[in-house]
Amino acid sequence: MSRKIKILLVFVYCSLFFLFIDRFLFQNLLFSVPNEMEWDTSPWYNFLRKRKEIRFSEKENGVLLLGSSIALYSVLPDIFSNKVNRTVPDEDKIRTEFYSHPSLTPSDFYYYKEDIVSKKPKAVVYLINPADFQLEHLKETQEGLEYDEKGFFEESVRIRHQNRLLYPDLFLKDHWEEIYNLDKSQLESFASKLISYGVRYRSFFYDPVMAWYMHRFRWGRSYHYYTGVIPKEGIYLRGWAKPEFEIDCEISGNKWRDSIFIQNPGTNLKIFRILPKQELIFDRTYAKKGWYYLDLNFSEKLENLKLKFQSDKQVSSLEVDSRIFGTEETYGIRLSQNFCRSEFRENLSYTRIPGLDDSRLESMPDDQYDKDYDLRIYRENDEENVLNRFKKIKNAKGSLSKQKSFRSWSQMKYLNEGIHYLSERNIPVLLINSPENPKEKSVYSNSRWYLGYLGFLEKISPTKYGFLDASDLFDRKQYFMDPHHLTYSSSVMASEKFADWFIDYYRSGFFHKLQL
């Protein structure tokens, strides 16, 4: 055997071994770890896993809820499907799944269209908002308002996770020459992501492992969102409780152990057992700031434990969460992530809980809401990317309000082609223009551009397509966390309203050929 043949065989062997490790072993291990991450964390891993696990059988009436974070904060799948299933016959009951991640644009939808069809949904409900069309890339020029297609393309190539991590193969196939002309090294980067899952997923492959480790060995002391039992008085999403609260704890046996965080040295904490009668069972003053275990023993075996907590030192949100709130909120102690639950649960990454973070807004008078809103969304001297985007979108809406007619750009084309692709494959699409904060919508809602935008959405497809404008669904700005994300309670109301519209389409015969 010649030396060249030996080298070739070694190369082929190494390549096959690499592909086995990367494409089979690595991917299987990546999605075999229990996913104990909570709502809205590691969004790219969670989307990949969710997309991998969605499977509708031929006999199921599967419905995909599609969209960006605006969809995630606008509709709750369980409430939507429960409302529909209370109305339709048993044979027509639906099962609903999210197909959503942050900043999902019409161009993303276009590249996901084949995967969406592979899930075999009977219908797609697509929640969309003007912000999803990447308004921040609009710019004023001497010729008038223009969409910066080059700027969006360069962003897609260099930093956009969707293009680089979720569909680099499809994007590279369509744009390899443009990428090469833009930057040869970027073409090489895309090629490496196309070949290797390890290269593509390296930025988040350890996320589920770290969550599992933290739960087992750190007892949920490092986390983004709370997953424990919600106190009677409510909970802030990062686990801060009110200075005084009641909570029902799960317990098995006569011992209960959990952990809390004390912010202010010298804090005194009292714990009362409420039933069968109120009695003080814990009283301690903590000399230092930090996490502490609570260990309580009881003479009898218990399954449920109703407790009341009182802490004597208040904590200001401005001290610990200055980025999250505008006006000040008052905390007591912080609870461990799974406080009062007996075990950590899986598959919560698309499960939203009610939090005081957004319910606080609903009771605010107009002037207080405006003050809080401006401090949270439009505060000065803040370089956070999300907030900068809000500012750019607001400026873009102001520019659109001056336009004498509707004009589209590439994102409209992608939306058009994606919806036609599904319609041609007998998958109806119900497109909903999502609710928009009246505080923001008023800037451009009466403009010729906006009226043309609604006209465009209404007429995308002549078959297997419906459009509904929900932008005015809520006339109180207090139902919005920002320009277009709903509070939890308003998302409950929106979910039921969307379900009603879905039922109306069902009754009209929109789905009849699919036997839904």
CSV table of C-alpha atoms in Angstrom, one decimal, residues 74-274:
chain,number,residue,atom,x,y,z
A,74,SER,CA,-48.4,37.5,24.5
A,75,VAL,CA,-49.8,34.0,24.5
A,76,LEU,CA,-49.8,31.2,27.0
A,77,PRO,CA,-50.2,27.8,25.1
A,78,ASP,CA,-52.1,26.0,27.9
A,79,ILE,CA,-54.6,28.8,28.2
A,80,PHE,CA,-55.0,29.1,24.5
A,81,SER,CA,-55.5,25.3,23.9
A,82,ASN,CA,-57.8,24.9,27.0
A,83,LYS,CA,-60.1,27.6,25.7
A,84,VAL,CA,-60.3,26.1,22.3
A,85,ASN,CA,-60.8,22.6,23.6
A,86,ARG,CA,-63.7,23.6,25.8
A,87,THR,CA,-65.5,24.6,22.6
A,88,VAL,CA,-64.7,22.2,19.9
A,89,PRO,CA,-65.8,18.5,19.7
A,90,ASP,CA,-63.5,15.9,21.2
A,91,GLU,CA,-62.2,14.7,17.9
A,92,ASP,CA,-61.2,18.3,17.0
A,93,LYS,CA,-59.3,19.1,20.3
A,94,ILE,CA,-55.9,20.6,19.7
A,95,ARG,CA,-52.4,20.4,21.2
A,96,THR,CA,-50.4,23.6,21.1
A,97,GLU,CA,-46.6,24.1,21.1
A,98,PHE,CA,-44.4,27.1,21.0
A,99,TYR,CA,-42.1,27.6,18.0
A,100,SER,CA,-40.5,30.8,19.2
A,101,HIS,CA,-37.3,32.4,20.4
A,102,PRO,CA,-36.2,36.0,21.0
A,103,SER,CA,-35.9,38.3,18.0
A,104,LEU,CA,-37.4,35.8,15.5
A,105,THR,CA,-37.8,37.8,12.3
A,106,PRO,CA,-39.7,37.0,9.1
A,107,SER,CA,-36.3,36.0,7.6
A,108,ASP,CA,-35.9,33.5,10.4
A,109,PHE,CA,-39.4,32.2,9.7
A,110,TYR,CA,-38.5,31.8,6.1
A,111,TYR,CA,-35.5,29.7,6.9
A,112,TYR,CA,-37.5,27.6,9.4
A,113,LYS,CA,-40.3,26.9,7.0
A,114,GLU,CA,-39.2,23.4,6.0
A,115,ASP,CA,-38.7,22.4,9.6
A,116,ILE,CA,-42.1,23.8,10.5
A,117,VAL,CA,-43.7,21.6,7.8
A,118,SER,CA,-41.8,18.6,9.1
A,119,LYS,CA,-43.6,18.9,12.5
A,120,LYS,CA,-46.9,18.2,10.7
A,121,PRO,CA,-49.0,21.0,12.3
A,122,LYS,CA,-52.6,21.3,11.3
A,123,ALA,CA,-52.3,25.1,11.7
A,124,VAL,CA,-49.8,27.9,12.5
A,125,VAL,CA,-50.8,30.9,14.6
A,126,TYR,CA,-48.1,33.6,13.9
A,127,LEU,CA,-48.0,36.6,16.2
A,128,ILE,CA,-46.1,39.4,14.6
A,129,ASN,CA,-45.3,43.0,15.5
A,130,PRO,CA,-43.8,45.9,13.5
A,131,ALA,CA,-40.7,45.6,15.7
A,132,ASP,CA,-40.1,42.1,14.3
A,133,PHE,CA,-39.4,43.7,10.9
A,134,GLN,CA,-36.2,45.1,12.4
A,135,LEU,CA,-37.3,48.8,12.3
A,136,GLU,CA,-34.0,49.8,13.9
A,137,HIS,CA,-32.3,49.4,10.5
A,138,LEU,CA,-34.4,52.2,9.0
A,139,LYS,CA,-32.4,55.3,8.4
A,140,GLU,CA,-32.9,58.8,7.0
A,141,THR,CA,-31.0,59.7,3.8
A,142,GLN,CA,-31.1,62.6,1.4
A,143,GLU,CA,-33.4,60.6,-0.8
A,144,GLY,CA,-35.7,59.9,2.1
A,145,LEU,CA,-36.3,57.0,4.5
A,146,GLU,CA,-34.3,53.9,3.5
A,147,TYR,CA,-33.9,50.4,5.0
A,148,ASP,CA,-30.3,49.5,5.6
A,149,GLU,CA,-30.3,46.1,4.0
A,150,LYS,CA,-26.5,46.0,4.0
A,151,GLY,CA,-26.4,46.8,7.7
A,152,PHE,CA,-28.8,44.1,8.6
A,153,PHE,CA,-26.9,41.6,6.4
A,154,GLU,CA,-23.6,42.4,8.1
A,155,GLU,CA,-25.3,42.0,11.5
A,156,SER,CA,-26.7,38.7,10.4
A,157,VAL,CA,-23.2,37.5,9.3
A,158,ARG,CA,-21.2,38.8,12.3
A,159,ILE,CA,-23.3,38.6,15.4
A,160,ARG,CA,-26.8,37.3,14.8
A,161,HIS,CA,-27.2,34.0,16.6
A,162,GLN,CA,-30.0,32.7,14.4
A,163,ASN,CA,-28.0,32.9,11.2
A,164,ARG,CA,-24.8,31.7,12.8
A,165,LEU,CA,-26.1,28.9,15.1
A,166,LEU,CA,-29.5,27.8,14.0
A,167,TYR,CA,-29.4,27.7,10.2
A,168,PRO,CA,-25.8,28.5,9.0
A,169,ASP,CA,-26.1,25.8,6.3
A,170,LEU,CA,-29.2,27.4,4.7
A,171,PHE,CA,-27.9,31.0,5.1
A,172,LEU,CA,-24.5,30.0,3.6
A,173,LYS,CA,-26.2,28.3,0.7
A,174,ASP,CA,-28.0,31.5,-0.2
A,175,HIS,CA,-25.3,34.0,0.6
A,176,TRP,CA,-21.9,32.4,0.4
A,177,GLU,CA,-20.7,34.8,-2.3
A,178,GLU,CA,-21.9,37.9,-0.4
A,179,ILE,CA,-20.3,36.6,2.8
A,180,TYR,CA,-17.0,36.0,1.0
A,181,ASN,CA,-17.0,39.5,-0.5
A,182,LEU,CA,-17.8,40.9,3.0
A,183,ASP,CA,-15.2,39.0,4.9
A,184,LYS,CA,-13.4,35.8,3.9
A,185,SER,CA,-12.9,34.8,7.6
A,186,GLN,CA,-16.6,35.0,8.1
A,187,LEU,CA,-17.1,32.5,5.3
A,188,GLU,CA,-14.7,30.2,7.0
A,189,SER,CA,-16.5,30.7,10.3
A,190,PHE,CA,-19.8,29.8,8.7
A,191,ALA,CA,-18.3,26.7,7.0
A,192,SER,CA,-16.9,25.5,10.4
A,193,LYS,CA,-20.3,25.9,12.0
A,194,LEU,CA,-21.9,24.0,9.1
A,195,ILE,CA,-19.5,21.1,9.5
A,196,SER,CA,-19.3,20.8,13.3
A,197,TYR,CA,-22.1,21.0,15.9
A,198,GLY,CA,-19.4,21.3,18.6
A,199,VAL,CA,-18.2,24.6,17.0
A,200,ARG,CA,-21.7,25.8,16.5
A,201,TYR,CA,-23.1,25.1,19.9
A,202,ARG,CA,-20.0,25.7,22.1
A,203,SER,CA,-21.4,28.9,23.5
A,204,PHE,CA,-24.2,27.2,25.4
A,205,PHE,CA,-23.7,23.5,25.4
A,206,TYR,CA,-22.8,23.6,29.1
A,207,ASP,CA,-25.9,25.5,30.2
A,208,PRO,CA,-28.1,22.5,31.1
A,209,VAL,CA,-25.2,20.8,32.8
A,210,MET,CA,-24.5,23.8,34.9
A,211,ALA,CA,-28.2,24.2,35.8
A,212,TRP,CA,-28.3,20.5,36.9
A,213,TYR,CA,-25.1,20.9,38.9
A,214,MET,CA,-26.3,24.1,40.6
A,215,HIS,CA,-29.5,22.4,41.6
A,216,ARG,CA,-27.8,19.4,43.1
A,217,PHE,CA,-24.8,21.0,44.8
A,218,ARG,CA,-25.7,24.6,45.2
A,219,TRP,CA,-29.4,24.2,46.0
A,220,GLY,CA,-30.6,26.7,43.5
A,221,ARG,CA,-28.6,29.7,44.7
A,222,SER,CA,-27.6,30.8,41.3
A,223,TYR,CA,-30.4,31.4,38.8
A,224,HIS,CA,-32.3,33.8,36.6
A,225,TYR,CA,-35.9,33.1,37.4
A,226,TYR,CA,-37.7,31.6,40.4
A,227,THR,CA,-39.3,28.2,40.0
A,228,GLY,CA,-40.5,27.5,43.6
A,229,VAL,CA,-43.9,27.8,45.3
A,230,ILE,CA,-45.3,31.3,44.8
A,231,PRO,CA,-46.1,33.0,48.1
A,232,LYS,CA,-49.6,34.3,48.8
A,233,GLU,CA,-48.3,37.9,48.4
A,234,GLY,CA,-46.6,37.1,45.1
A,235,ILE,CA,-42.9,36.8,44.2
A,236,TYR,CA,-40.5,38.9,42.1
A,237,LEU,CA,-39.1,36.8,39.3
A,238,ARG,CA,-35.6,36.7,40.6
A,239,GLY,CA,-36.8,35.2,43.9
A,240,TRP,CA,-37.2,38.3,46.1
A,241,ALA,CA,-40.1,38.1,48.4
A,242,LYS,CA,-42.0,40.8,50.3
A,243,PRO,CA,-40.8,41.5,53.9
A,244,GLU,CA,-43.8,39.5,55.2
A,245,PHE,CA,-45.3,36.6,53.3
A,246,GLU,CA,-47.1,33.3,53.6
A,247,ILE,CA,-46.3,30.2,51.7
A,248,ASP,CA,-47.4,26.5,51.4
A,249,CYS,CA,-44.3,24.3,51.4
A,250,GLU,CA,-44.1,20.7,50.1
A,251,ILE,CA,-42.5,18.4,52.7
A,252,SER,CA,-42.0,14.7,53.0
A,253,GLY,CA,-41.4,13.5,56.5
A,254,ASN,CA,-40.6,15.5,59.6
A,255,LYS,CA,-37.7,17.5,58.3
A,256,TRP,CA,-37.6,20.6,56.0
A,257,ARG,CA,-34.5,22.2,54.6
A,258,ASP,CA,-34.1,25.1,52.2
A,259,SER,CA,-32.0,28.2,51.8
A,260,ILE,CA,-32.5,32.0,51.8
A,261,PHE,CA,-30.4,35.0,51.0
A,262,ILE,CA,-30.0,37.8,53.5
A,263,GLN,CA,-29.0,41.2,52.0
A,264,ASN,CA,-28.6,43.4,55.1
A,265,PRO,CA,-26.4,42.5,58.1
A,266,GLY,CA,-28.4,42.4,61.3
A,267,THR,CA,-31.6,41.2,59.6
A,268,ASN,CA,-33.9,39.4,62.0
A,269,LEU,CA,-36.1,36.6,60.5
A,270,LYS,CA,-39.1,35.0,62.2
A,271,ILE,CA,-40.9,32.0,60.8
A,272,PHE,CA,-44.4,31.0,62.1
A,273,ARG,CA,-46.2,27.8,61.5
A,274,ILE,CA,-49.8,28.8,60.7
